[in-house]
CSV table of C-alpha atoms (C1' of nucleotides) in Angstrom, one decimal:
chain,number,residue,atom,x,y,z
A,1295,MET,CA,109.7,111.9,104.4
A,1296,ASN,CA,111.5,111.6,101.1
A,1297,SER,CA,113.9,108.6,100.9
A,1298,ASP,CA,116.5,110.7,99.0
A,1299,PHE,CA,117.4,112.0,102.4
A,1300,THR,CA,118.2,108.6,103.8
A,1301,LEU,CA,119.9,107.5,100.6
A,1302,ALA,CA,122.1,110.6,100.8
A,1303,ILE,CA,123.0,109.8,104.4
A,1304,HIS,CA,123.6,106.2,103.5
A,1305,SER,CA,125.9,107.1,100.7
A,1306,LEU,CA,127.9,109.6,102.7
A,1307,ALA,CA,128.3,107.1,105.5
A,1308,PHE,CA,129.4,104.5,103.0
A,1309,LEU,CA,132.0,106.9,101.5
A,1310,ALA,CA,133.1,107.9,104.9
A,1311,LEU,CA,134.1,104.3,105.5
A,1312,GLN,CA,136.0,104.1,102.3
A,1313,PRO,CA,138.1,107.3,102.7
A,1314,ASP,CA,141.1,106.1,100.6
A,1315,ARG,CA,139.5,105.0,97.4
A,1316,MET,CA,136.6,105.8,95.1
A,1317,SER,CA,133.4,103.9,95.3
A,1318,THR,CA,131.2,103.4,92.3
A,1319,SER,CA,127.4,104.0,92.2
A,1320,ILE,CA,127.1,100.2,92.0
A,1321,ASP,CA,129.0,99.6,95.2
A,1322,ILE,CA,126.8,102.0,97.0
A,1323,SER,CA,123.6,100.8,95.3
A,1324,GLU,CA,124.4,97.3,96.5
A,1325,SER,CA,124.8,98.5,100.0
A,1326,ALA,CA,121.6,100.5,100.0
A,1327,GLY,CA,119.5,98.1,98.0
A,1328,VAL,CA,118.4,100.5,95.3
A,1329,HIS,CA,119.1,101.1,91.6
A,1330,PRO,CA,122.5,102.6,90.7
A,1331,VAL,CA,120.9,105.4,88.8
A,1332,ARG,CA,119.1,106.6,91.9
A,1333,ILE,CA,122.4,106.8,93.7
A,1334,ARG,CA,123.9,108.8,90.9
A,1335,LYS,CA,121.0,111.2,91.0
A,1336,VAL,CA,121.3,111.8,94.7
A,1337,LEU,CA,125.1,112.0,94.6
A,1338,SER,CA,125.0,114.4,91.7
A,1339,LEU,CA,123.2,116.8,94.1
A,1340,LEU,CA,125.7,116.2,96.8
A,1341,LYS,CA,128.5,116.9,94.4
A,1342,LYS,CA,126.9,120.1,93.2
A,1343,HIS,CA,127.1,121.2,96.8
A,1344,ARG,CA,130.8,120.1,97.2
A,1345,PHE,CA,130.2,117.4,99.8
A,1346,ILE,CA,131.7,114.8,97.5
A,1347,GLN,CA,133.9,114.6,94.4
A,1348,SER,CA,133.4,112.3,91.5
A,1349,LYS,CA,135.5,111.0,88.7
A,1350,GLU,CA,134.4,109.3,85.5
A,1351,GLY,CA,136.0,106.5,83.7
A,1352,THR,CA,138.0,103.5,84.9
A,1353,GLY,CA,138.8,103.6,88.5
A,1354,GLY,CA,136.4,106.5,89.0
A,1355,GLY,CA,133.5,106.8,91.3
A,1356,PHE,CA,132.7,109.0,94.3
A,1357,ILE,CA,134.7,110.1,97.3
A,1358,PHE,CA,134.0,112.3,100.3
A,1359,SER,CA,135.6,115.7,100.0
A,1360,LEU,CA,135.1,117.2,103.4
A,1361,ASP,CA,135.8,116.4,107.0
A,1362,LEU,CA,133.2,113.9,108.4
A,1363,SER,CA,132.2,116.3,111.1
A,1364,GLU,CA,131.7,119.2,108.8
A,1365,VAL,CA,128.6,117.7,107.3
A,1366,ASN,CA,125.4,117.4,109.4
A,1367,LEU,CA,122.0,116.0,108.6
A,1368,TRP,CA,120.4,119.4,108.4
A,1369,HIS,CA,122.7,120.2,105.4
A,1370,ILE,CA,121.5,117.1,103.7
A,1371,TYR,CA,117.9,117.6,104.6
A,1372,GLN,CA,118.0,121.0,103.0
A,1373,LEU,CA,119.4,119.6,99.8
A,1374,THR,CA,117.1,116.6,99.5
A,1375,SER,CA,113.9,117.3,101.3
A,1376,GLU,CA,113.4,121.0,102.2
A,1377,GLY,CA,109.7,121.7,102.3
A,1378,ALA,CA,108.8,118.0,102.7
A,1379,LEU,CA,107.0,118.8,106.0
A,1380,GLN,CA,104.8,121.3,104.3
A,1381,PRO,CA,101.5,119.6,103.7
A,1382,LYS,CA,100.0,119.9,100.3
A,1383,CYS,CA,96.6,121.5,100.9
A,1384,PRO,CA,94.0,121.3,98.3
A,1385,GLU,CA,92.5,124.6,97.1
A,1386,SER,CA,90.1,125.4,99.8
A,1387,ASN,CA,87.0,127.6,99.7
A,1388,ASN,CA,87.7,131.3,99.8
A,1389,GLN,CA,84.1,132.1,100.7
A,1390,CYS,CA,84.8,130.4,104.0
A,1391,ILE,CA,86.9,132.1,106.7
A,1392,VAL,CA,88.5,128.8,107.6
A,1393,GLY,CA,89.1,127.7,104.1
A,1394,SER,CA,90.6,131.0,103.0
A,1395,ASN,CA,93.1,131.4,105.8
A,1396,MET,CA,94.0,127.9,106.8
A,1397,GLN,CA,96.6,127.5,104.2
A,1398,LYS,CA,98.6,130.5,105.3
A,1399,VAL,CA,98.3,129.6,108.9
A,1400,LEU,CA,99.5,126.1,108.3
A,1401,PHE,CA,102.2,127.3,106.1
A,1402,THR,CA,103.5,129.5,109.0
A,1403,ILE,CA,103.3,126.7,111.5
A,1404,PHE,CA,105.0,124.1,109.3
A,1405,LEU,CA,107.8,126.6,108.5
A,1406,GLY,CA,108.5,126.8,112.2
A,1407,ALA,CA,108.3,123.1,112.5
A,1408,GLU,CA,110.9,122.6,109.9
A,1409,GLU,CA,113.2,125.1,111.5
A,1410,HIS,CA,112.7,123.3,114.7
A,1411,LEU,CA,113.5,120.0,113.1
A,1412,GLY,CA,116.6,121.7,111.7
A,1413,ASP,CA,117.9,122.4,115.2
A,1414,TYR,CA,117.7,118.7,116.0
A,1415,LEU,CA,119.3,117.5,112.8
A,1416,LYS,CA,122.2,119.9,113.2
A,1417,ASN,CA,123.2,117.7,116.2
A,1418,TYR,CA,124.1,114.8,113.9
A,1419,THR,CA,127.1,114.9,111.7
A,1420,ILE,CA,128.1,112.2,109.3
A,1421,LYS,CA,130.8,111.3,111.8
A,1422,ASP,CA,128.2,110.7,114.4
A,1423,VAL,CA,126.3,108.5,112.1
A,1424,VAL,CA,129.4,106.5,111.3
A,1425,ASP,CA,130.1,106.2,115.0
A,1426,LEU,CA,126.6,104.9,115.6
A,1427,ILE,CA,127.1,102.4,112.8
A,1428,ASN,CA,130.3,101.2,114.3
A,1429,GLN,CA,128.8,100.9,117.8
A,1430,LYS,CA,126.0,98.7,116.5
A,1431,GLN,CA,128.6,96.5,114.8
B,1016,MET,CA,103.5,114.7,105.5
B,1017,ASN,CA,100.1,113.1,105.3
B,1018,SER,CA,97.3,115.6,104.6
B,1019,ASP,CA,95.0,113.8,107.1
B,1020,PHE,CA,96.8,115.9,109.6
B,1021,THR,CA,95.9,119.2,108.0
B,1022,LEU,CA,92.4,118.0,107.3
B,1023,ALA,CA,92.0,117.2,110.9
B,1024,ILE,CA,93.2,120.6,111.9
B,1025,HIS,CA,91.0,122.3,109.3
B,1026,SER,CA,88.0,120.4,110.5
B,1027,LEU,CA,88.5,121.2,114.2
B,1028,ALA,CA,89.1,124.8,113.4
B,1029,PHE,CA,85.9,124.8,111.4
B,1030,LEU,CA,84.0,123.2,114.3
B,1031,ALA,CA,85.5,125.6,116.7
B,1032,LEU,CA,84.0,128.5,114.8
B,1033,GLN,CA,80.6,126.8,114.9
B,1034,PRO,CA,80.3,126.0,118.6
B,1035,ASP,CA,76.6,126.2,118.8
B,1036,ARG,CA,75.4,123.9,116.1
B,1037,MET,CA,76.4,120.8,114.4
B,1038,SER,CA,78.3,120.9,111.1
B,1039,THR,CA,77.9,118.2,108.5
B,1040,SER,CA,80.7,116.5,106.6
B,1041,ILE,CA,79.5,118.3,103.6
B,1042,ASP,CA,79.8,121.7,105.2
B,1043,ILE,CA,83.4,120.9,106.2
B,1044,SER,CA,84.3,119.3,102.9
B,1045,GLU,CA,83.2,122.4,101.1
B,1046,SER,CA,85.4,124.5,103.3
B,1047,ALA,CA,88.4,122.2,102.9
B,1048,GLY,CA,87.9,121.4,99.2
B,1049,VAL,CA,87.9,117.6,99.6
B,1050,HIS,CA,85.4,114.8,99.4
B,1051,PRO,CA,82.9,114.5,102.3
B,1052,VAL,CA,83.9,110.8,102.7
B,1053,ARG,CA,87.5,111.8,103.5
B,1054,ILE,CA,86.2,114.2,106.1
B,1055,ARG,CA,84.1,111.5,107.7
B,1056,LYS,CA,87.1,109.1,107.8
B,1057,VAL,CA,89.3,111.7,109.5
B,1058,LEU,CA,86.6,112.8,111.9
B,1059,SER,CA,85.7,109.3,112.7
B,1060,LEU,CA,89.2,109.0,114.2
B,1061,LEU,CA,88.8,112.3,116.1
B,1062,LYS,CA,85.6,111.0,117.5
B,1063,LYS,CA,87.1,107.7,118.6
B,1064,HIS,CA,89.5,109.8,120.7
B,1065,ARG,CA,86.7,112.0,122.1
B,1066,PHE,CA,87.8,115.3,120.5
B,1067,ILE,CA,84.4,115.6,118.9
B,1068,GLN,CA,80.9,114.2,119.0
B,1069,SER,CA,78.7,113.2,116.2
B,1070,LYS,CA,75.1,112.7,115.6
B,1071,GLU,CA,73.3,110.9,112.8
B,1072,GLY,CA,70.1,111.9,111.1
B,1073,THR,CA,68.4,115.2,110.4
B,1074,GLY,CA,70.1,118.1,112.1
B,1075,GLY,CA,73.0,115.9,112.9
B,1076,GLY,CA,76.7,116.3,112.1
B,1077,PHE,CA,79.8,117.0,114.2
B,1078,ILE,CA,80.6,119.2,117.1
B,1079,PHE,CA,83.6,120.0,119.1
B,1080,SER,CA,83.4,118.3,122.5
B,1081,LEU,CA,86.4,119.8,124.4
B,1082,ASP,CA,87.7,123.2,125.2
B,1083,LEU,CA,89.6,124.7,122.3
B,1084,SER,CA,92.8,125.1,124.3
B,1085,GLU,CA,92.8,121.5,125.5
B,1086,VAL,CA,93.6,120.1,122.1
B,1087,ASN,CA,97.0,120.8,120.5
B,1088,LEU,CA,98.6,119.9,117.2
B,1089,TRP,CA,100.7,117.1,118.7
B,1090,HIS,CA,97.6,115.3,119.8
B,1091,ILE,CA,96.3,115.4,116.3
B,1092,TYR,CA,99.7,114.5,114.7
B,1093,GLN,CA,99.8,111.4,116.9
B,1094,LEU,CA,96.4,110.3,115.7
B,1095,THR,CA,96.8,111.0,112.1
B,1096,SER,CA,100.5,110.8,111.2
B,1097,GLU,CA,102.6,109.2,113.8
B,1098,GLY,CA,105.7,107.7,112.2
B,1099,ALA,CA,105.3,109.8,109.1
B,1100,LEU,CA,108.8,111.2,109.6
B,1101,GLN,CA,110.3,107.7,109.6
B,1102,PRO,CA,111.7,107.1,106.2
B,1103,LYS,CA,110.9,103.9,104.5
B,1104,CYS,CA,114.3,102.3,103.8
B,1105,PRO,CA,114.5,99.5,101.3
B,1106,GLU,CA,115.9,96.2,102.5
B,1107,SER,CA,119.6,96.9,102.4
B,1108,ASN,CA,122.6,94.6,102.2
B,1109,ASN,CA,123.4,92.7,105.3
B,1110,GLN,CA,126.8,91.8,104.1
B,1111,CYS,CA,127.7,95.4,104.3
B,1112,ILE,CA,128.4,97.1,107.6
B,1113,VAL,CA,126.6,100.3,106.4
B,1114,GLY,CA,123.7,98.4,104.8
B,1115,SER,CA,123.1,96.2,107.8
B,1116,ASN,CA,123.1,98.9,110.5
B,1117,MET,CA,121.9,102.1,108.7
B,1118,GLN,CA,118.3,101.2,109.2
B,1119,LYS,CA,118.6,101.0,113.0
B,1120,VAL,CA,120.7,104.1,113.2
B,1121,LEU,CA,118.2,106.1,111.1
B,1122,PHE,CA,115.3,104.7,113.1
B,1123,THR,CA,116.8,106.0,116.3
B,1124,ILE,CA,117.6,109.4,114.8
B,1125,PHE,CA,114.1,109.8,113.3
B,1126,LEU,CA,112.4,108.8,116.5
B,1127,GLY,CA,114.3,111.6,118.2
B,1128,ALA,CA,113.3,113.9,115.5
B,1129,GLU,CA,109.6,113.1,115.9
B,1130,GLU,CA,109.8,113.7,119.6
B,1131,HIS,CA,111.5,117.0,118.9
B,1132,LEU,CA,108.8,117.9,116.5
B,1133,GLY,CA,106.3,117.0,119.2
B,1134,ASP,CA,107.7,119.6,121.5
B,1135,TYR,CA,107.1,122.2,118.9
B,1136,LEU,CA,103.6,121.1,117.9
B,1137,LYS,CA,102.5,121.1,121.6
B,1138,ASN,CA,102.8,124.8,121.5
B,1139,TYR,CA,99.9,125.2,119.2
B,1140,THR,CA,96.4,124.5,120.4
B,1141,ILE,CA,93.3,124.7,118.3
B,1142,LYS,CA,92.5,127.9,120.0
B,1143,ASP,CA,95.8,129.3,118.7
B,1144,VAL,CA,95.0,128.2,115.2
B,1145,VAL,CA,91.6,129.8,115.4
B,1146,ASP,CA,93.2,133.0,116.7
B,1147,LEU,CA,95.6,133.0,113.8
B,1148,ILE,CA,92.8,132.5,111.4
B,1149,ASN,CA,90.9,135.5,112.9
B,1150,GLN,CA,94.0,137.6,112.8
B,1151,LYS,CA,94.5,137.0,109.1
B,1152,GLN,CA,90.9,137.9,108.5
C,310,DC,C1',55.6,104.0,109.9
C,311,DC,C1',57.6,106.5,106.3
C,312,DT,C1',60.7,109.7,104.4
C,313,DA,C1',64.6,112.7,104.4
C,314,DC,C1',68.9,113.4,106.4
C,315,DC,C1',73.2,112.2,108.1
C,316,DA,C1',77.3,109.4,110.0
C,317,DG,C1',80.1,105.2,109.2
C,318,DT,C1',82.6,102.2,106.4
C,319,DA,C1',84.0,99.1,102.8
C,320,DA,C1',85.1,98.4,98.1
C,321,DC,C1',86.8,100.1,94.2
C,322,DA,C1',88.6,103.7,90.7
C,323,DT,C1',91.5,107.4,89.7
C,324,DT,C1',95.2,110.3,90.2
C,325,DT,C1',99.7,111.5,91.7
C,326,DA,C1',104.2,110.6,93.7
C,327,DT,C1',107.9,107.6,94.0
C,328,DT,C1',111.0,104.4,92.4
C,329,DG,C1',113.0,101.5,88.8
C,330,DT,C1',114.9,100.8,84.1
C,331,DT,C1',116.8,101.7,79.7
C,332,DA,C1',119.5,104.2,76.8
C,333,DC,C1',122.9,107.0,75.5
C,334,DA,C1',126.3,111.0,75.7
C,335,DG,C1',130.6,112.4,77.8
C,336,DT,C1',135.0,111.5,80.2
C,337,DA,C1',139.0,109.1,81.9
C,338,DT,C1',142.2,105.1,81.7
C,339,DG,C1',145.3,101.9,79.8
D,25,DC,C1',139.9,102.2,70.6
D,26,DA,C1',137.9,99.1,74.2
D,27,DT,C1',136.5,99.4,78.9
D,28,DA,C1',134.7,101.4,83.0
D,29,DC,C1',132.8,104.9,84.9
D,30,DT,C1',129.5,109.4,85.7
D,31,DG,C1',125.5,112.3,84.2
D,32,DT,C1',121.0,112.8,82.7
D,33,DA,C1',116.8,112.4,80.2
D,34,DA,C1',113.0,109.7,79.0
D,35,DC,C1',110.0,106.3,80.0
D,36,DA,C1',107.9,102.2,82.7
D,37,DA,C1',106.3,100.2,86.8
D,38,DT,C1',104.9,100.4,91.4
D,39,DA,C1',103.0,102.3,95.4
D,40,DA,C1',100.5,105.8,98.0
D,41,DA,C1',97.1,109.2,98.3
D,42,DT,C1',92.8,110.6,97.2
D,43,DG,C1',88.2,110.4,95.1
D,44,DT,C1',83.8,108.0,94.3
D,45,DT,C1',80.1,104.9,94.7
D,46,DA,C1',77.3,102.2,97.3
D,47,DC,C1',75.4,100.6,101.1
D,48,DT,C1',74.2,100.1,106.4
D,49,DG,C1',72.1,102.0,110.3
D,50,DG,C1',70.7,105.7,113.5
D,51,DT,C1',67.6,109.9,114.1
D,52,DA,C1',64.2,113.5,113.5
D,53,DG,C1',59.8,115.1,111.9
D,54,DG,C1',55.6,114.7,109.6
DNA sequence: CCTACCAGTAACATTTATTGTTACAGTATG
DNA sequence: CATACTGTAACAATAAATGTTACTGGTAGG
């Protein structure tokens, strides 16, 4: 599983806890323990899909632009990691009945698996994640 | 997702279609398009868990040792890929409420996700996979 | 017994994917 | 116009996956 997914969740949760002011990529990167540029890359994707807003220049940064309970983990998974479950099969042998059909069969099965995973991830909104964080506190 | 999982499925499906004779790691590797040693590594795991039997020497190889419908994809996932969904979080900042708790929260969520995935994978036995392969043919 | 064949496995090499870093352009602020 | 940001591309470093070689030991058949 791609860590862009978890970085996105981390960032959104961070922003959710700073609803009144903008947070910079450095703020978030220090919380998440990664390089600010990675944060910007991930957040640039979230911005493109209107989950957050950003502002350049002094006092700029990122801020959550939707209601916390409008965004769930499936939304984020789709942006950052769709297809990640799909295994990368090497080119297999077309002379062989197994080799020639396995790829299609697995593709079908993993497509279903991802849908199924989606049903689970839809149950967690950013609000839920924030609540869980506060509980642990 | 680790490709050991799909290699294991591929190998078992291959063996399932050769129920009366032993198949060598070379036979299987030619079908799957990978190096024989990788096949042996994966199959060594399957053997350890009694899904298959192996025999060394001339005429040796691997053979399925259970009923096709006794083995499902969740069994295989557990052997080859358990924990693969779990994202590898970098050490995050303990000074920060988000950084210090995110890891635990995500761990919990992904544990649930894997269980959920399990429920789906249990629906597919090797027999089902073989049937799908034959259908495509 | 000797040879050919095959699994099992460790050690190492290569390739690919992920992540980190630098650099710089563009924009807002005071 | 200096400072503080985002946005992004290009490149470097690291880590993970995969491939390869080499060797051990079991097995069958001549």
